Short mmCIF file of C-alpha atoms in Angstrom, two decimals:
data_model
loop_
_atom_site.label_atom_id
_atom_site.label_comp_id
_atom_site.label_asym_id
_atom_site.label_seq_id
_atom_site.Cartn_x
_atom_site.Cartn_y
_atom_site.Cartn_z
CA MET A 1 10.74 -27.90 8.68
CA SER A 2 10.46 -30.83 6.30
CA ILE A 3 7.61 -30.59 3.79
CA SER A 4 6.44 -33.70 1.95
CA THR A 5 5.66 -33.59 -1.74
CA SER A 6 2.08 -32.65 -2.55
CA PRO A 7 -0.14 -35.66 -3.28
CA LEU A 8 -1.40 -33.70 -6.29
CA ALA A 9 2.11 -33.30 -7.78
CA LEU A 10 2.74 -34.07 -11.44
CA PRO A 11 6.08 -35.22 -12.87
CA PHE A 12 8.22 -32.62 -14.62
CA PRO A 13 7.68 -32.92 -18.38
CA ALA A 14 10.34 -33.40 -21.05
CA VAL A 15 10.98 -29.74 -21.92
CA PRO A 16 13.30 -29.28 -24.91
CA ALA A 17 15.93 -26.60 -25.32
CA ILE A 18 14.47 -23.36 -26.68
CA PRO A 19 16.75 -21.85 -29.36
CA GLY A 20 18.06 -18.49 -28.19
CA VAL A 21 17.48 -19.26 -24.48
CA THR A 22 20.18 -20.51 -22.08
CA PRO A 23 19.35 -21.24 -18.41
CA ARG A 24 21.95 -21.55 -15.66
CA VAL A 25 21.76 -21.79 -11.88
CA ALA A 26 24.05 -21.09 -8.92
CA ARG A 27 24.23 -20.91 -5.14
CA ALA A 28 23.95 -17.33 -3.90
CA ARG A 29 23.22 -18.65 -0.38
CA TYR A 30 20.45 -16.19 0.39
CA LYS A 31 19.40 -18.60 3.17
CA ASN A 32 21.16 -21.25 5.17
CA TRP A 33 20.37 -24.07 2.76
CA ASP A 34 22.35 -26.40 0.55
CA ARG A 35 20.72 -25.76 -2.80
CA CYS A 36 20.86 -23.48 -5.81
CA ASP A 37 18.84 -20.32 -5.27
CA LEU A 38 19.74 -18.05 -8.21
CA THR A 39 18.48 -18.67 -11.74
CA PHE A 40 20.21 -16.85 -14.61
CA VAL A 41 18.65 -17.08 -18.07
CA THR A 42 20.20 -15.36 -21.08
CA PHE A 43 18.55 -14.54 -24.40
CA ASP A 44 20.00 -13.92 -27.82
CA GLU A 45 19.74 -10.43 -29.23
CA GLY A 46 16.38 -9.69 -30.81
CA THR A 47 14.32 -11.34 -28.07
CA SER A 48 11.01 -9.62 -27.35
CA VAL A 49 9.31 -9.63 -23.95
CA ALA A 50 5.89 -9.07 -22.38
CA GLY A 51 4.65 -9.37 -18.84
CA VAL A 52 1.83 -9.17 -16.32
CA LEU A 53 2.65 -8.01 -12.81
CA THR A 54 1.04 -7.88 -9.40
CA SER A 55 -1.77 -5.42 -8.71
CA SER A 56 -0.50 -5.07 -5.13
CA LYS A 57 -0.13 -1.47 -3.96
CA CYS A 58 3.03 -2.56 -2.09
CA PRO A 59 5.02 -4.08 -4.97
CA SER A 60 8.63 -5.18 -4.70
CA PRO A 61 11.35 -3.08 -6.39
CA GLU A 62 11.78 -5.99 -8.81
CA VAL A 63 8.20 -5.55 -9.97
CA GLU A 64 8.71 -1.81 -10.39
CA TRP A 65 11.92 -2.47 -12.35
CA CYS A 66 10.22 -4.96 -14.67
CA ARG A 67 7.27 -2.65 -15.21
CA LYS A 68 9.58 0.06 -16.53
CA ALA A 69 11.72 -2.32 -18.59
CA LEU A 70 8.67 -3.88 -20.28
CA VAL A 71 7.95 -0.58 -22.01
CA LEU A 72 11.02 -1.15 -24.21
CA GLY A 73 9.86 -4.64 -25.24
CA LYS A 74 13.31 -6.29 -25.44
CA ALA A 75 15.27 -8.64 -23.20
CA ARG A 76 18.72 -10.18 -22.85
CA ALA A 77 18.51 -11.76 -19.40
CA LEU A 78 16.33 -12.92 -16.53
CA VAL A 79 17.58 -13.23 -12.95
CA VAL A 80 15.43 -14.93 -10.28
CA ASN A 81 16.41 -14.99 -6.62
CA ALA A 82 14.80 -17.49 -4.21
CA GLY A 83 14.67 -17.17 -0.44
CA ASN A 84 14.35 -13.40 -0.19
CA SER A 85 11.57 -11.36 -1.83
CA ASN A 86 13.42 -8.03 -1.34
CA ALA A 87 9.97 -6.46 -0.93
CA PHE A 88 9.28 -3.60 1.50
CA THR A 89 13.00 -2.85 1.76
CA GLY A 90 13.13 0.81 0.66
CA ASN A 91 16.16 2.26 -1.07
CA ARG A 92 18.29 -0.75 -0.13
CA GLY A 93 15.96 -2.99 -2.08
CA ARG A 94 16.03 -0.73 -5.11
CA ALA A 95 19.81 -0.57 -4.93
CA ALA A 96 19.98 -4.36 -4.96
CA VAL A 97 17.89 -4.60 -8.14
CA GLU A 98 19.98 -1.92 -9.84
CA ALA A 99 23.18 -3.73 -8.83
CA ILE A 100 21.89 -7.05 -10.21
CA ALA A 101 20.89 -5.45 -13.51
CA ALA A 102 24.22 -3.61 -13.79
CA ARG A 103 26.29 -6.72 -13.03
CA THR A 104 24.34 -8.77 -15.54
CA ALA A 105 24.62 -6.06 -18.20
CA GLN A 106 28.36 -5.97 -17.62
CA HIS A 107 28.60 -9.71 -18.26
CA LEU A 108 26.47 -9.60 -21.42
CA GLY A 109 27.42 -6.21 -22.83
CA CYS A 110 23.82 -5.03 -22.87
CA ASP A 111 21.79 -2.25 -21.27
CA PRO A 112 20.63 -2.77 -17.68
CA SER A 113 17.08 -2.21 -18.93
CA ASP A 114 17.44 -5.44 -20.95
CA VAL A 115 17.68 -7.38 -17.68
CA PHE A 116 14.56 -8.60 -15.86
CA VAL A 117 14.74 -9.39 -12.15
CA SER A 118 12.45 -11.32 -9.79
CA SER A 119 12.85 -12.29 -6.15
CA THR A 120 10.72 -14.49 -3.92
CA GLY A 121 10.77 -15.36 -0.23
CA VAL A 122 10.50 -13.50 3.05
CA ILE A 123 9.21 -9.90 2.90
CA GLY A 124 11.07 -7.08 4.64
CA VAL A 125 14.65 -8.33 4.41
CA PRO A 126 16.95 -6.43 1.99
CA LEU A 127 18.58 -8.64 -0.64
CA PRO A 128 22.34 -8.82 0.10
CA ILE A 129 24.10 -7.28 -2.90
CA ASP A 130 27.38 -9.09 -2.25
CA LYS A 131 25.68 -12.49 -2.34
CA ALA A 132 23.68 -11.55 -5.44
CA GLU A 133 26.76 -10.40 -7.36
CA ALA A 134 28.78 -13.47 -6.32
CA GLY A 135 25.89 -15.70 -7.36
CA LEU A 136 25.62 -13.95 -10.72
CA ASP A 137 29.31 -14.39 -11.37
CA ALA A 138 29.05 -18.10 -10.52
CA ALA A 139 25.98 -18.57 -12.71
CA TYR A 140 27.57 -16.78 -15.65
CA ALA A 141 30.54 -19.18 -15.45
CA ALA A 142 28.38 -22.28 -14.96
CA GLU A 143 27.38 -24.79 -17.59
CA PRO A 144 23.81 -24.52 -18.94
CA CYS A 145 21.29 -26.47 -16.86
CA SER A 146 18.07 -28.35 -17.54
CA TRP A 147 14.69 -26.70 -17.31
CA GLU A 148 13.87 -28.90 -14.34
CA ASP A 149 16.94 -27.59 -12.51
CA ALA A 150 15.89 -24.02 -13.31
CA ALA A 151 12.37 -24.72 -12.06
CA ALA A 152 13.66 -26.28 -8.84
CA THR A 153 15.95 -23.31 -8.19
CA ILE A 154 13.13 -20.74 -8.15
CA MET A 155 11.13 -22.71 -5.53
CA THR A 156 10.50 -21.60 -1.94
CA THR A 157 7.74 -23.52 -0.11
CA ASP A 158 6.95 -25.44 -3.31
CA THR A 159 7.11 -29.21 -2.95
CA PHE A 160 7.82 -30.06 -6.59
CA ALA A 161 9.37 -28.40 -9.63
CA LYS A 162 6.78 -27.13 -12.09
CA GLY A 163 7.06 -26.93 -15.87
CA ALA A 164 4.98 -27.25 -19.02
CA VAL A 165 5.48 -27.36 -22.77
CA THR A 166 3.36 -27.14 -25.92
CA THR A 167 3.73 -26.37 -29.62
CA ALA A 168 1.92 -24.49 -32.38
CA ILE A 169 2.14 -24.11 -36.16
CA VAL A 170 2.93 -20.50 -37.04
CA ASP A 171 3.58 -19.42 -40.62
CA GLY A 172 4.08 -23.06 -41.59
CA ARG A 173 6.70 -23.65 -38.89
CA THR A 174 6.46 -25.53 -35.62
CA VAL A 175 7.18 -23.23 -32.69
CA THR A 176 7.74 -24.40 -29.13
CA LEU A 177 6.44 -22.75 -25.98
CA ALA A 178 7.82 -23.83 -22.60
CA GLY A 179 7.37 -22.47 -19.11
CA ILE A 180 8.44 -22.83 -15.50
CA ILE A 181 6.63 -21.49 -12.47
CA LYS A 182 6.82 -21.37 -8.68
CA GLY A 183 4.10 -20.79 -6.18
CA SER A 184 2.45 -22.57 -3.27
CA GLY A 185 1.15 -19.98 -0.81
CA MET A 186 0.21 -16.28 -0.91
CA ILE A 187 -1.61 -17.14 -4.14
CA ALA A 188 -4.35 -14.90 -5.50
CA PRO A 189 -2.40 -13.34 -8.40
CA ASP A 190 -5.11 -10.86 -9.48
CA MET A 191 -2.81 -9.48 -12.16
CA ALA A 192 -1.79 -10.29 -13.66
CA THR A 193 4.53 -15.57 -3.90
CA MET A 194 3.87 -16.59 -7.80
CA LEU A 195 6.56 -16.26 -10.41
CA GLY A 196 6.10 -17.67 -13.91
CA TYR A 197 8.22 -17.53 -17.04
CA VAL A 198 7.33 -18.47 -20.61
CA PHE A 199 9.92 -19.03 -23.33
CA THR A 200 9.29 -19.52 -27.05
CA ASP A 201 11.33 -19.60 -30.23
CA ALA A 202 8.50 -17.94 -32.16
CA ALA A 203 9.06 -14.50 -33.64
CA VAL A 204 6.49 -12.26 -31.97
CA ASP A 205 6.23 -8.47 -31.92
CA PRO A 206 6.30 -7.31 -28.27
CA VAL A 207 3.03 -5.42 -28.58
CA PHE A 208 1.21 -8.50 -29.90
CA LEU A 209 2.96 -10.69 -27.33
CA GLN A 210 1.70 -8.39 -24.59
CA ARG A 211 -1.90 -8.59 -25.82
CA ALA A 212 -1.75 -12.37 -26.10
CA LEU A 213 -0.20 -12.80 -22.65
CA SER A 214 -2.65 -10.41 -21.00
CA ASP A 215 -5.57 -12.28 -22.52
CA ALA A 216 -4.15 -15.67 -21.52
CA ASN A 217 -3.54 -14.41 -18.00
CA GLY A 218 -7.15 -13.33 -17.56
CA ALA A 219 -8.38 -16.90 -18.02
CA THR A 220 -5.58 -18.70 -16.17
CA PHE A 221 -3.32 -17.06 -13.58
CA SER A 222 -6.01 -14.61 -12.54
CA CYS A 223 -8.42 -17.51 -12.05
CA ILE A 224 -6.49 -19.36 -9.36
CA THR A 225 -6.36 -18.88 -5.61
CA VAL A 226 -4.84 -20.82 -2.74
CA ASP A 227 -5.44 -18.47 0.16
CA GLY A 228 -6.82 -15.22 -1.28
CA ASP A 229 -3.58 -13.33 -0.61
CA THR A 230 -2.02 -11.36 -3.47
CA SER A 231 1.77 -11.31 -3.31
CA THR A 232 3.92 -8.19 -3.52
CA SER A 233 6.01 -9.97 -6.14
CA ASP A 234 3.63 -11.78 -8.56
CA THR A 235 5.22 -11.76 -12.01
CA VAL A 236 4.67 -13.59 -15.29
CA LEU A 237 7.06 -12.81 -18.14
CA ALA A 238 7.07 -14.16 -21.70
CA PHE A 239 10.17 -14.12 -23.88
CA ALA A 240 10.14 -14.75 -27.65
CA THR A 241 13.51 -15.27 -29.37
CA GLY A 242 12.35 -15.45 -32.99
CA LYS A 243 14.68 -18.38 -33.72
CA ALA A 244 11.91 -20.48 -35.27
CA GLY A 245 12.16 -18.33 -38.38
CA ASN A 246 8.48 -17.54 -38.81
CA ALA A 247 7.31 -14.18 -40.10
CA PRO A 248 6.92 -12.11 -36.92
CA LEU A 249 3.43 -12.13 -35.45
CA THR A 250 2.17 -8.57 -35.24
CA SER A 251 -1.63 -8.92 -35.29
CA ASP A 252 -4.47 -11.43 -35.10
CA GLU A 253 -4.65 -11.39 -38.90
CA ASP A 254 -1.22 -13.01 -39.28
CA ASP A 255 -0.86 -16.66 -40.28
CA GLY A 256 -0.71 -18.73 -37.10
CA ALA A 257 -1.72 -15.95 -34.71
CA ASP A 258 -4.75 -17.88 -33.47
CA ALA A 259 -2.68 -21.03 -33.02
CA PHE A 260 -0.05 -19.15 -31.06
CA ARG A 261 -2.66 -17.54 -28.82
CA ALA A 262 -4.28 -20.92 -28.17
CA ALA A 263 -0.93 -22.53 -27.35
CA LEU A 264 0.03 -19.68 -25.02
CA ALA A 265 -3.31 -19.93 -23.21
CA ASP A 266 -2.91 -23.70 -22.90
CA LEU A 267 0.61 -23.33 -21.49
CA CYS A 268 -0.51 -20.70 -18.97
CA ARG A 269 -3.40 -22.89 -17.87
CA GLN A 270 -1.06 -25.84 -17.33
CA LEU A 271 1.30 -23.69 -15.26
CA ALA A 272 -1.51 -22.09 -13.24
CA LEU A 273 -3.01 -25.45 -12.28
CA LEU A 274 0.41 -26.72 -11.19
CA VAL A 275 0.50 -23.90 -8.63
CA VAL A 276 -2.89 -24.88 -7.24
CA ARG A 277 -1.83 -28.53 -7.13
CA ASP A 278 1.02 -27.44 -4.87
CA GLY A 279 -1.08 -25.19 -2.65
CA GLU A 280 0.37 -25.22 0.84
CA GLY A 281 -1.05 -28.26 2.62
CA ALA A 282 -3.34 -29.08 -0.32
CA GLN A 283 -4.88 -32.52 -0.63
CA LYS A 284 -7.52 -31.72 -3.27
CA LEU A 285 -7.71 -29.65 -6.46
CA ILE A 286 -11.07 -27.84 -6.73
CA GLU A 287 -12.60 -26.54 -9.97
CA ILE A 288 -15.46 -24.08 -9.54
CA THR A 289 -17.66 -23.14 -12.49
CA VAL A 290 -20.31 -20.45 -12.28
CA ASP A 291 -22.91 -20.19 -15.06
CA GLY A 292 -25.95 -18.00 -15.55
CA ALA A 293 -24.46 -14.78 -14.22
CA GLU A 294 -25.31 -11.35 -15.57
CA SER A 295 -21.79 -11.07 -17.03
CA ASP A 296 -18.52 -13.02 -17.20
CA ARG A 297 -16.99 -10.56 -14.75
CA SER A 298 -19.81 -11.11 -12.28
CA ALA A 299 -19.45 -14.89 -12.66
CA HIS A 300 -15.72 -14.60 -11.94
CA ARG A 301 -16.35 -12.64 -8.74
CA VAL A 302 -18.87 -15.18 -7.51
CA ALA A 303 -16.56 -18.06 -8.34
CA MET A 304 -13.66 -16.42 -6.50
CA SER A 305 -15.91 -15.78 -3.49
CA ILE A 306 -16.56 -19.51 -3.32
CA ALA A 307 -12.92 -20.40 -3.97
CA ASN A 308 -11.64 -18.08 -1.24
CA SER A 309 -14.13 -19.14 1.42
CA PRO A 310 -12.33 -20.87 4.31
CA LEU A 311 -15.61 -22.59 5.17
CA VAL A 312 -16.00 -24.06 1.68
CA LYS A 313 -12.34 -25.08 1.53
CA THR A 314 -12.39 -26.75 4.95
CA ALA A 315 -15.61 -28.59 4.09
CA ILE A 316 -13.90 -30.03 1.01
CA ALA A 317 -10.87 -30.93 3.14
CA GLY A 318 -13.20 -32.81 5.47
CA GLU A 319 -15.06 -34.39 2.53
CA ASP A 320 -18.27 -32.86 3.86
CA ALA A 321 -21.01 -32.25 1.27
CA ASN A 322 -22.04 -29.01 2.94
CA TRP A 323 -23.53 -27.14 0.00
CA GLY A 324 -24.95 -24.51 2.35
CA ARG A 325 -21.46 -23.03 2.54
CA VAL A 326 -21.53 -22.55 -1.23
CA VAL A 327 -24.84 -20.71 -0.87
CA MET A 328 -23.20 -18.49 1.75
CA ALA A 329 -20.26 -17.69 -0.53
CA VAL A 330 -22.55 -16.81 -3.44
CA GLY A 331 -24.62 -14.53 -1.26
CA LYS A 332 -21.65 -12.59 0.14
CA ALA A 333 -19.97 -12.03 -3.24
CA GLY A 334 -21.76 -8.69 -3.76
CA GLU A 335 -22.91 -9.72 -7.23
CA PRO A 336 -26.46 -10.11 -8.59
CA ALA A 337 -28.00 -13.35 -7.36
CA GLU A 338 -31.52 -14.55 -6.63
CA ARG A 339 -32.00 -17.24 -4.01
CA ASP A 340 -34.91 -18.93 -5.74
CA LYS A 341 -33.04 -19.27 -9.07
CA LEU A 342 -29.85 -20.69 -7.62
CA ALA A 343 -28.72 -24.24 -8.49
CA ILE A 344 -25.67 -26.10 -7.13
CA ARG A 345 -23.97 -29.34 -8.08
CA PHE A 346 -21.04 -31.37 -6.70
CA GLY A 347 -19.46 -33.37 -9.50
CA THR A 348 -22.38 -34.44 -11.70
CA THR A 349 -24.89 -34.58 -8.85
CA GLN A 350 -27.40 -31.74 -8.52
CA VAL A 351 -27.81 -31.00 -4.83
CA ALA A 352 -29.88 -27.80 -4.84
CA ARG A 353 -32.21 -26.07 -7.29
CA ASP A 354 -34.67 -23.18 -7.18
CA GLY A 355 -33.48 -22.08 -3.77
CA LEU A 356 -33.75 -25.39 -1.89
CA ALA A 357 -32.40 -28.93 -1.74
CA VAL A 358 -33.30 -31.22 -4.63
CA GLU A 359 -36.17 -33.48 -3.58
CA GLY A 360 -34.93 -36.97 -2.86
CA TYR A 361 -31.29 -35.81 -3.02
CA ASP A 362 -28.94 -38.74 -2.35
CA GLU A 363 -25.71 -37.63 -0.68
CA ALA A 364 -23.88 -40.92 -1.38
CA PRO A 365 -22.53 -40.05 -4.87
CA VAL A 366 -21.45 -36.63 -3.61
CA ALA A 367 -19.63 -38.19 -0.69
CA ALA A 368 -17.88 -40.53 -3.11
CA HIS A 369 -16.89 -37.61 -5.34
CA LEU A 370 -15.46 -35.68 -2.40
CA LYS A 371 -13.17 -38.58 -1.51
CA GLY A 372 -11.29 -38.03 -4.78
CA GLN A 373 -8.36 -35.66 -5.36
CA GLU A 374 -10.09 -33.55 -8.03
CA ILE A 375 -13.36 -31.92 -6.99
CA GLU A 376 -15.91 -30.07 -9.14
CA ILE A 377 -18.41 -27.52 -7.86
CA GLY A 378 -20.94 -26.02 -10.25
CA VAL A 379 -23.23 -23.06 -9.62
CA ASP A 380 -25.95 -21.75 -11.93
CA LEU A 381 -27.32 -18.32 -10.98
CA GLY A 382 -30.09 -18.45 -13.58
CA LEU A 383 -29.78 -14.77 -14.48
CA GLY A 384 -27.92 -14.50 -17.77
CA GLU A 385 -25.13 -15.80 -20.01
CA GLY A 386 -22.09 -14.94 -17.86
CA ARG A 387 -19.68 -17.78 -17.13
CA ALA A 388 -16.35 -18.29 -15.36
CA THR A 389 -14.16 -21.11 -14.10
CA VAL A 390 -11.61 -20.76 -11.31
CA TRP A 391 -9.39 -23.21 -9.46
CA THR A 392 -8.42 -23.53 -5.81
CA CYS A 393 -7.47 -26.19 -3.29
CA ASP A 394 -8.73 -27.35 0.08
CA LEU A 395 -7.63 -25.77 3.36
CA THR A 396 -5.94 -28.21 5.73
CA HIS A 397 -3.91 -28.21 8.93
CA GLY A 398 -0.85 -28.36 6.68
CA TYR A 399 -1.40 -24.77 5.53
CA ILE A 400 -1.26 -23.54 9.11
CA SER A 401 1.83 -25.61 9.92
CA ILE A 402 3.76 -24.32 6.90
CA ASN A 403 2.93 -20.66 7.48
CA ALA A 404 3.16 -20.61 11.27
CA ASP A 405 6.93 -21.02 11.13
CA TYR A 406 7.68 -19.78 7.59
CA ARG A 407 10.57 -17.55 8.68
CA SER A 408 12.27 -20.13 10.89
#
């Protein structure tokens, strides 16, 4: 099935080389397609790593492998397979991950535990070890590739390659943070099929890197949803090579720690929004902000209830200013809410307040706002200081078409 590029797509940015990081790609031919589908990234010795992984109770063996390897805090390689998630494949799936790590370790002369593995694609089909090993051998012998090539190789139903870059001043030195990500459907990460990778030349202690990534994740990747479905394979990994030469960041008291945290959060937000922009069948990016909740956590739950509502998402797809569906989604969230304190806006136009429609409400500016590609919905619960922002996309016929024949 041919899938056209999302109308919300952004061009791939100019991402520079990251000292200590070398990406390569190859054709493992996991599916009958004429494209690269194995990404092989190597890291210089001394690279630290952190990660956030799916909360799914049916995780892939790759997720289980990464979870164990993260405890050691060091990395020499990343292998990403596209076209086969290797999830729900029992001992055969675990054997495939072990074989990939062993083959990579043999090439690099490192421990298998220094190798991080991700796979994405159809669930329930064991990853063929012979194809994986042949692909690894080809990638190891290949010339280094661009970040755009690496981003394109990890795609499945994505319609455009996704990457982002930013910088920060740490210990008087400019450090670069770059990232690539894939994801289009089965998106409700709740972590932490979405795979994201961050690379930086900053020197960062793995414990501090883990805290910074976990915090960034909470306000970015865990605040997006396309269809409310959490993948078995969701993974975000951050690798820090230390080649920038700054004094290693170990705590929030270190020079540049705040700047690094801010840059990491900015990069994660950029990557997260790229996933929503490529939501399967998406025509509109929707930002939902909930204010006045009893707590930030409560606000997040209400916002996600709105974002995951098929009725809200289809109304936006149809450019229908049906704010009653937002009321419905607030009410079903299971969080504190009082009808007669509730206020709702579309864009900058207040449509409801104090439990009923605003007197003299003119739907024309709302209708105009809904014709755009970027939609804002605001809700004020009037109960407290809690606040949250989440992002989703509309639900169109395209989503059904893509997923109805995903395996074919």
